[in-house]
Amino acid sequence: MITKNLNGKSMWLRRGRYLVICAFFVGLSTQLLAQRMLIGLKGGVNYTQADPTKSYSSVVFTQAPLEDTHKRQYSEQFDNMGTQFGIALTFEYTNFFGLSFEPTYSQYNYGFKNGYLWQATEGFESLAVEYDHNQKLNYIELPLFFRFSFSQGPVIPYLQVGGFYNILQNASKSVNTTKLDLATGGLNELNGDENDVGITHLMDNKLYGLAGAVGVSFNLPHVRVSLEGAYRYGMNNVANEYTRFSDPRSSTIHFDVLDDTSIKNMQFSLVCHFPINFGMGGNGTKNTRYVVPYDMRRFKEEGSRK
Amino acid sequence: MDNIKVLCIYLVLSLAIFGCSSDVEEVEPNNRFTKVYNNENFDDSFFALDVKQTADGGYLLLGRKELEDSPYGGVYVIKTDDEGNYQWQAVPTSEFRNPVPNFIFIDGAYHFVCMAKGTGGNISEGILARVNESSKIIEIARIYPDVKNPLHASETRDGGMLILGYDQGAEESSLSKIGSDKSFTWQTKYAILENQNEAIFNHLFYVNKRLPFFTGSLEDGGYFMNGFSDFTLSVEFVDANGGKQGAIQGFRDEGTVSSLVHLSGNQFSMSKYSYTQNFVLPLTEFDPTVVNNIKDLDGNEFPELAPEPDVRVLRQTINGNSYLIYAANSKSNQIVLYAYDEAKLAENGGEFAFVGTTRVGFSDRFEIANIIPTEDEGLAVAATTYVGGRFSRLALFKLSPGDLRKLAGL
């Protein structure tokens, strides 16, 4: 059963790679044919939804616990805010269709809570411990989109669909502990025991999946500004199943091990494009000067001067 | 932008993404895991004693449960599957007392030695208890009235076992040989010549210092035990029929051997301690038929080891070569493993053969119980841990074959 699952994952990995490779070569060939290129910067915030596909823990119970506090409660998507910043390269083949490649440095955050309780069978002695786990995953994102623009005026609604391949740069985890210790004469919750540790080796070094975006662009003088909402649907497990128990820290209840987790990420970005046109010069020669793409008269004048 | 430049950028990006290969060992869930067996009872305390891998690939853990009504511990057995997941437990608190390491596979089932109330009502008689895996219970297999206060037991090559005991009334240590049919075969007694009740009962009651009592077999058919004899905690050697041979005399209970494996002839691998110092002797030579002094056996001091003399040594084959793996408690509350290459030990006269080290456990204090080889050529480590830094529970670490190769420096 396990072997089948592993084989299944390997198959998906291979398929994922082929898809991205194909996308790259489609992008390459299309770029070489593109009539207009826009280069720009993008940045914004993202919200991650983490879904455990299989739960793991170093701590197992030999008697059923009174409550399920040890089970992890993953936080809501809009509680998991991260940021992204990067480059946006758009190749417009026609006024309707183009490709967009947006290498970005992104931080995905997600968290969960769990807790443990020990109670005396007689008397009031008890210890309740709650752990607040937060994971930060820093990726270089390599999304490639097919871009469809629905207008050629100063305001351009657009839709992008494609895929992404993220390369993990580093990952860290912080755990905040809250204790209520009735055995040592205290009645107050004690907070502040926080650990922040690296977990890059416990995560898969990639994340890939499908992506889509909708946005609207505003053609301003010398710059095209876009507001964009994007959604990434991760198709692989972000935790590394092979290294899950390789860290000695996994033997402690406050660190423990990571679940198999899939990720969905919603991004809101501001994009500033600075267009560069190809093939607009006279006699079919490429023009490498910076121009505003819809200011066609300037190109014609330059072409006629030659 | 020039097309060649664009092509180059794509090639570089493609190489960056797809050119990096990972050397992570692709383990199955049963190859590597860590499990801590917890319950929510504030008053429960468990201490690990041993682990064995069962025929179904799972594990049996032997432990001691502290009792409210007796200074002697109760018996605690956990059965897991091959991934260390809990399956069942047996906690027979009324009949059995003070289980001692190790599990012994005899007559087709796992057994262990513990104590029970004797005919006079005293808790001191040694009994052999059987783990009935199908009924998930512990049963009495045999009572050995001549074995008093068992301290350690181990399996012998002929399918029988050895039991180290202490007779309080006679102030004697005893090494008893049990046959493969569970019959009492012979017993060799050692006069202590000094009252060591406090040290031994502190050990039995898990108070203060635990002492490194152990038994074992020689390659050529003899046996040995580490127990009190002639004023000191000493290793005593006997022949196959229990006839006394030589010894390694320690210094009271403050300096003696803490683990021992016979390699061949006069060659042994061992560890020793002197007060709070721990020494590893991966290859040492002495004649087991004569009386030796612990001071004459030199070793490498390991200052990172905790003062407690809890050390285990295992002879393990890794990639076809023989290694000696030591496991001990470290001052950083972890269990530290050291690997020595036997071929290099022989080649370099016992030196320059330390090939790797690794640690298991973190932060919450882990204490070694035992290390065993597993079917997949990995290693299982049974330990006691203190969950949340407080509640003593059993823990099981499974190291993968790749982990062992890494430990061996391969």
PDB file of C-alpha atoms in Angstrom, chain A residues 2-3 6 10 16-18 20-21 23-25 27-28 31-32 37 54 56-67 69-70 91 101 116-122 125-127 131 142 144 165 167 179 181 183-184 205 240-254 278 286 288, chain B residues 1-4 6-11 13-14 16-22 24-30 32-44 46 68 76 78 82-86 88-89 91 334 358-366 385 387-391 393 395 397-398 403:
ATOM      1  CA  ILE A   2       2.757   2.359   0.996  1.00  0.00           C
ATOM      2  CA  THR A   3       4.811   1.426  -2.010  1.00  0.00           C
ATOM      3  CA  LEU A   6       5.193   6.374  -3.158  1.00  0.00           C
ATOM      4  CA  SER A  10       6.958   9.660  -8.176  1.00  0.00           C
ATOM      5  CA  GLY A  16       4.932  17.642 -13.230  1.00  0.00           C
ATOM      6  CA  ARG A  17       8.437  18.032 -14.523  1.00  0.00           C
ATOM      7  CA  TYR A  18       7.411  17.188 -18.065  1.00  0.00           C
ATOM      8  CA  VAL A  20       6.934  22.467 -16.729  1.00  0.00           C
ATOM      9  CA  ILE A  21       9.563  21.551 -19.302  1.00  0.00           C
ATOM     10  CA  ALA A  23       5.704  25.018 -20.726  1.00  0.00           C
ATOM     11  CA  PHE A  24       9.236  26.361 -20.826  1.00  0.00           C
ATOM     12  CA  PHE A  25       9.763  25.430 -24.421  1.00  0.00           C
ATOM     13  CA  GLY A  27       7.327  29.949 -23.676  1.00  0.00           C
ATOM     14  CA  LEU A  28      10.683  30.026 -25.376  1.00  0.00           C
ATOM     15  CA  GLN A  31       8.843  34.612 -26.851  1.00  0.00           C
ATOM     16  CA  LEU A  32      10.991  34.515 -29.914  1.00  0.00           C
ATOM     17  CA  MET A  37       7.512  42.487 -24.373  1.00  0.00           C
ATOM     18  CA  LYS A  54      -2.157  12.578   6.150  1.00  0.00           C
ATOM     19  CA  TYR A  56       1.770  12.209  11.521  1.00  0.00           C
ATOM     20  CA  SER A  57       3.090  12.586  15.012  1.00  0.00           C
ATOM     21  CA  SER A  58       5.926  11.239  17.086  1.00  0.00           C
ATOM     22  CA  VAL A  59       3.575  11.110  20.031  1.00  0.00           C
ATOM     23  CA  VAL A  60       1.178   8.173  20.116  1.00  0.00           C
ATOM     24  CA  PHE A  61      -1.337   7.421  22.830  1.00  0.00           C
ATOM     25  CA  THR A  62      -1.535   4.140  24.679  1.00  0.00           C
ATOM     26  CA  GLN A  63      -4.896   5.145  26.107  1.00  0.00           C
ATOM     27  CA  ALA A  64      -7.501   7.185  24.293  1.00  0.00           C
ATOM     28  CA  PRO A  65      -7.155  10.821  25.364  1.00  0.00           C
ATOM     29  CA  LEU A  66     -10.120  12.505  27.000  1.00  0.00           C
ATOM     30  CA  GLU A  67     -10.204  15.195  24.343  1.00  0.00           C
ATOM     31  CA  THR A  69      -6.623  18.562  21.750  1.00  0.00           C
ATOM     32  CA  HIS A  70      -3.524  16.783  20.429  1.00  0.00           C
ATOM     33  CA  PHE A  91       5.235  38.582 -24.073  1.00  0.00           C
ATOM     34  CA  PHE A 101       6.544  34.591 -16.866  1.00  0.00           C
ATOM     35  CA  TYR A 116      -1.577  17.995  25.436  1.00  0.00           C
ATOM     36  CA  LEU A 117      -3.083  17.398  28.822  1.00  0.00           C
ATOM     37  CA  TRP A 118      -2.020  15.308  31.794  1.00  0.00           C
ATOM     38  CA  GLN A 119      -4.387  14.877  34.704  1.00  0.00           C
ATOM     39  CA  ALA A 120      -4.134  13.026  37.983  1.00  0.00           C
ATOM     40  CA  THR A 121      -6.688  10.282  38.481  1.00  0.00           C
ATOM     41  CA  GLU A 122      -7.240  11.635  41.976  1.00  0.00           C
ATOM     42  CA  GLU A 125      -2.983  18.037  39.628  1.00  0.00           C
ATOM     43  CA  SER A 126      -2.861  18.685  35.927  1.00  0.00           C
ATOM     44  CA  LEU A 127      -0.727  20.183  33.230  1.00  0.00           C
ATOM     45  CA  TYR A 131       1.493  24.768  21.074  1.00  0.00           C
ATOM     46  CA  LEU A 142       8.482  30.308 -11.481  1.00  0.00           C
ATOM     47  CA  LEU A 144       4.210  30.609 -16.528  1.00  0.00           C
ATOM     48  CA  TYR A 165       7.096  25.534 -10.166  1.00  0.00           C
ATOM     49  CA  ILE A 167      11.979  26.147  -5.648  1.00  0.00           C
ATOM     50  CA  LYS A 179       1.122  26.246  29.791  1.00  0.00           C
ATOM     51  CA  ASP A 181       0.257  24.082  35.325  1.00  0.00           C
ATOM     52  CA  ALA A 183       0.457  20.933  39.772  1.00  0.00           C
ATOM     53  CA  THR A 184       3.012  23.509  40.767  1.00  0.00           C
ATOM     54  CA  ASN A 205      12.494  21.353  -2.178  1.00  0.00           C
ATOM     55  CA  ASN A 240       9.478  15.786   2.723  1.00  0.00           C
ATOM     56  CA  GLU A 241       8.200  12.318   3.544  1.00  0.00           C
ATOM     57  CA  TYR A 242      11.695  10.859   3.499  1.00  0.00           C
ATOM     58  CA  THR A 243      13.230  13.183   6.067  1.00  0.00           C
ATOM     59  CA  ARG A 244      10.204  13.437   8.334  1.00  0.00           C
ATOM     60  CA  PHE A 245      11.812  11.600  11.252  1.00  0.00           C
ATOM     61  CA  SER A 246      15.402  12.460  10.437  1.00  0.00           C
ATOM     62  CA  ASP A 247      15.602  15.413  12.801  1.00  0.00           C
ATOM     63  CA  PRO A 248      16.268  14.548  16.464  1.00  0.00           C
ATOM     64  CA  ARG A 249      13.948  17.382  17.433  1.00  0.00           C
ATOM     65  CA  SER A 250      11.006  15.375  16.088  1.00  0.00           C
ATOM     66  CA  SER A 251      11.065  13.418  19.343  1.00  0.00           C
ATOM     67  CA  THR A 252       9.734  16.356  21.333  1.00  0.00           C
ATOM     68  CA  ILE A 253       6.065  17.233  21.529  1.00  0.00           C
ATOM     69  CA  HIS A 254       6.655  20.916  20.853  1.00  0.00           C
ATOM     70  CA  PHE A 278       9.777  44.425 -30.934  1.00  0.00           C
ATOM     71  CA  LYS A 286      13.372  45.396 -34.137  1.00  0.00           C
ATOM     72  CA  THR A 288      14.967  48.062 -28.657  1.00  0.00           C
TER      73      THR A 288
ATOM     74  CA  MET B   1      16.724  41.172 -26.898  1.00  0.00           C
ATOM     75  CA  ASP B   2      18.875  38.842 -28.845  1.00  0.00           C
ATOM     76  CA  ASN B   3      17.413  35.382 -29.378  1.00  0.00           C
ATOM     77  CA  ILE B   4      20.651  33.701 -28.332  1.00  0.00           C
ATOM     78  CA  VAL B   6      16.982  34.502 -24.416  1.00  0.00           C
ATOM     79  CA  LEU B   7      17.888  30.911 -25.201  1.00  0.00           C
ATOM     80  CA  CYS B   8      20.795  31.051 -22.756  1.00  0.00           C
ATOM     81  CA  ILE B   9      18.578  32.407 -19.991  1.00  0.00           C
ATOM     82  CA  TYR B  10      16.119  29.585 -20.493  1.00  0.00           C
ATOM     83  CA  LEU B  11      18.857  26.991 -20.491  1.00  0.00           C
ATOM     84  CA  LEU B  13      16.921  28.424 -15.609  1.00  0.00           C
ATOM     85  CA  SER B  14      16.168  24.896 -16.770  1.00  0.00           C
ATOM     86  CA  ALA B  16      18.839  25.410 -12.096  1.00  0.00           C
ATOM     87  CA  ILE B  17      15.452  23.772 -11.738  1.00  0.00           C
ATOM     88  CA  PHE B  18      16.022  20.302 -13.076  1.00  0.00           C
ATOM     89  CA  GLY B  19      19.750  19.842 -12.793  1.00  0.00           C
ATOM     90  CA  CYS B  20      19.809  19.580  -9.016  1.00  0.00           C
ATOM     91  CA  SER B  21      19.460  16.015  -7.821  1.00  0.00           C
ATOM     92  CA  SER B  22      18.649  15.093  -4.236  1.00  0.00           C
ATOM     93  CA  VAL B  24      17.910  11.995   0.323  1.00  0.00           C
ATOM     94  CA  GLU B  25      17.420   8.340   1.176  1.00  0.00           C
ATOM     95  CA  GLU B  26      13.997   7.224  -0.017  1.00  0.00           C
ATOM     96  CA  VAL B  27      12.800   5.512   3.135  1.00  0.00           C
ATOM     97  CA  GLU B  28       9.534   3.720   3.757  1.00  0.00           C
ATOM     98  CA  PRO B  29       7.584   4.675   6.898  1.00  0.00           C
ATOM     99  CA  ASN B  30       8.827   1.536   8.654  1.00  0.00           C
ATOM    100  CA  ARG B  32      12.730   5.434  10.011  1.00  0.00           C
ATOM    101  CA  PHE B  33      10.460   6.730  12.737  1.00  0.00           C
ATOM    102  CA  THR B  34      10.361   8.148  16.234  1.00  0.00           C
ATOM    103  CA  LYS B  35       7.573   7.251  18.627  1.00  0.00           C
ATOM    104  CA  VAL B  36       6.869   8.351  22.162  1.00  0.00           C
ATOM    105  CA  TYR B  37       4.202   6.287  23.931  1.00  0.00           C
ATOM    106  CA  ASN B  38       2.227   8.751  25.970  1.00  0.00           C
ATOM    107  CA  ASN B  39      -0.851   8.643  28.120  1.00  0.00           C
ATOM    108  CA  GLU B  40      -2.650  11.436  29.951  1.00  0.00           C
ATOM    109  CA  ASN B  41      -2.224  10.092  33.458  1.00  0.00           C
ATOM    110  CA  PHE B  42      -0.306  12.654  35.492  1.00  0.00           C
ATOM    111  CA  ASP B  43       0.874  10.043  38.009  1.00  0.00           C
ATOM    112  CA  ASP B  44       2.171   7.426  35.613  1.00  0.00           C
ATOM    113  CA  PHE B  46       7.354   4.278  32.851  1.00  0.00           C
ATOM    114  CA  GLU B  68       2.019   3.584  44.316  1.00  0.00           C
ATOM    115  CA  TYR B  76       4.754  -2.769  31.275  1.00  0.00           C
ATOM    116  CA  ILE B  78       3.827  -2.435  24.590  1.00  0.00           C
ATOM    117  CA  ASP B  82       6.340  -2.145  12.019  1.00  0.00           C
ATOM    118  CA  GLU B  83       5.972   1.643  11.874  1.00  0.00           C
ATOM    119  CA  GLY B  84       6.026   1.940  15.641  1.00  0.00           C
ATOM    120  CA  ASN B  85       2.299   2.624  15.882  1.00  0.00           C
ATOM    121  CA  TYR B  86       0.752   1.477  19.130  1.00  0.00           C
ATOM    122  CA  TRP B  88      -1.705  -3.001  22.511  1.00  0.00           C
ATOM    123  CA  GLN B  89      -0.237  -2.949  25.982  1.00  0.00           C
ATOM    124  CA  VAL B  91       0.143  -3.827  32.458  1.00  0.00           C
ATOM    125  CA  GLN B 334      20.264  12.950  24.022  1.00  0.00           C
ATOM    126  CA  THR B 358      24.906  10.511  15.656  1.00  0.00           C
ATOM    127  CA  ARG B 359      22.348  11.490  18.252  1.00  0.00           C
ATOM    128  CA  VAL B 360      18.739  10.650  18.822  1.00  0.00           C
ATOM    129  CA  GLY B 361      16.289  12.506  21.003  1.00  0.00           C
ATOM    130  CA  PHE B 362      16.251  16.162  21.828  1.00  0.00           C
ATOM    131  CA  SER B 363      15.619  18.488  24.716  1.00  0.00           C
ATOM    132  CA  ASP B 364      13.285  16.365  26.849  1.00  0.00           C
ATOM    133  CA  ARG B 365      16.011  14.016  28.137  1.00  0.00           C
ATOM    134  CA  PHE B 366      16.382  10.553  26.688  1.00  0.00           C
ATOM    135  CA  THR B 385      12.009  10.006  27.724  1.00  0.00           C
ATOM    136  CA  VAL B 387       7.521  14.115  27.792  1.00  0.00           C
ATOM    137  CA  GLY B 388       7.239  17.819  28.241  1.00  0.00           C
ATOM    138  CA  GLY B 389      10.359  17.514  30.365  1.00  0.00           C
ATOM    139  CA  ARG B 390       8.335  15.804  33.061  1.00  0.00           C
ATOM    140  CA  PHE B 391       6.396  12.595  32.400  1.00  0.00           C
ATOM    141  CA  ARG B 393       7.422   7.476  28.999  1.00  0.00           C
ATOM    142  CA  ALA B 395      10.228   5.930  23.301  1.00  0.00           C
ATOM    143  CA  PHE B 397      13.663   5.274  17.539  1.00  0.00           C
ATOM    144  CA  LYS B 398      14.061   3.435  14.283  1.00  0.00           C
ATOM    145  CA  ASP B 403      21.236   6.259   8.758  1.00  0.00           C
TER     146      ASP B 403
END
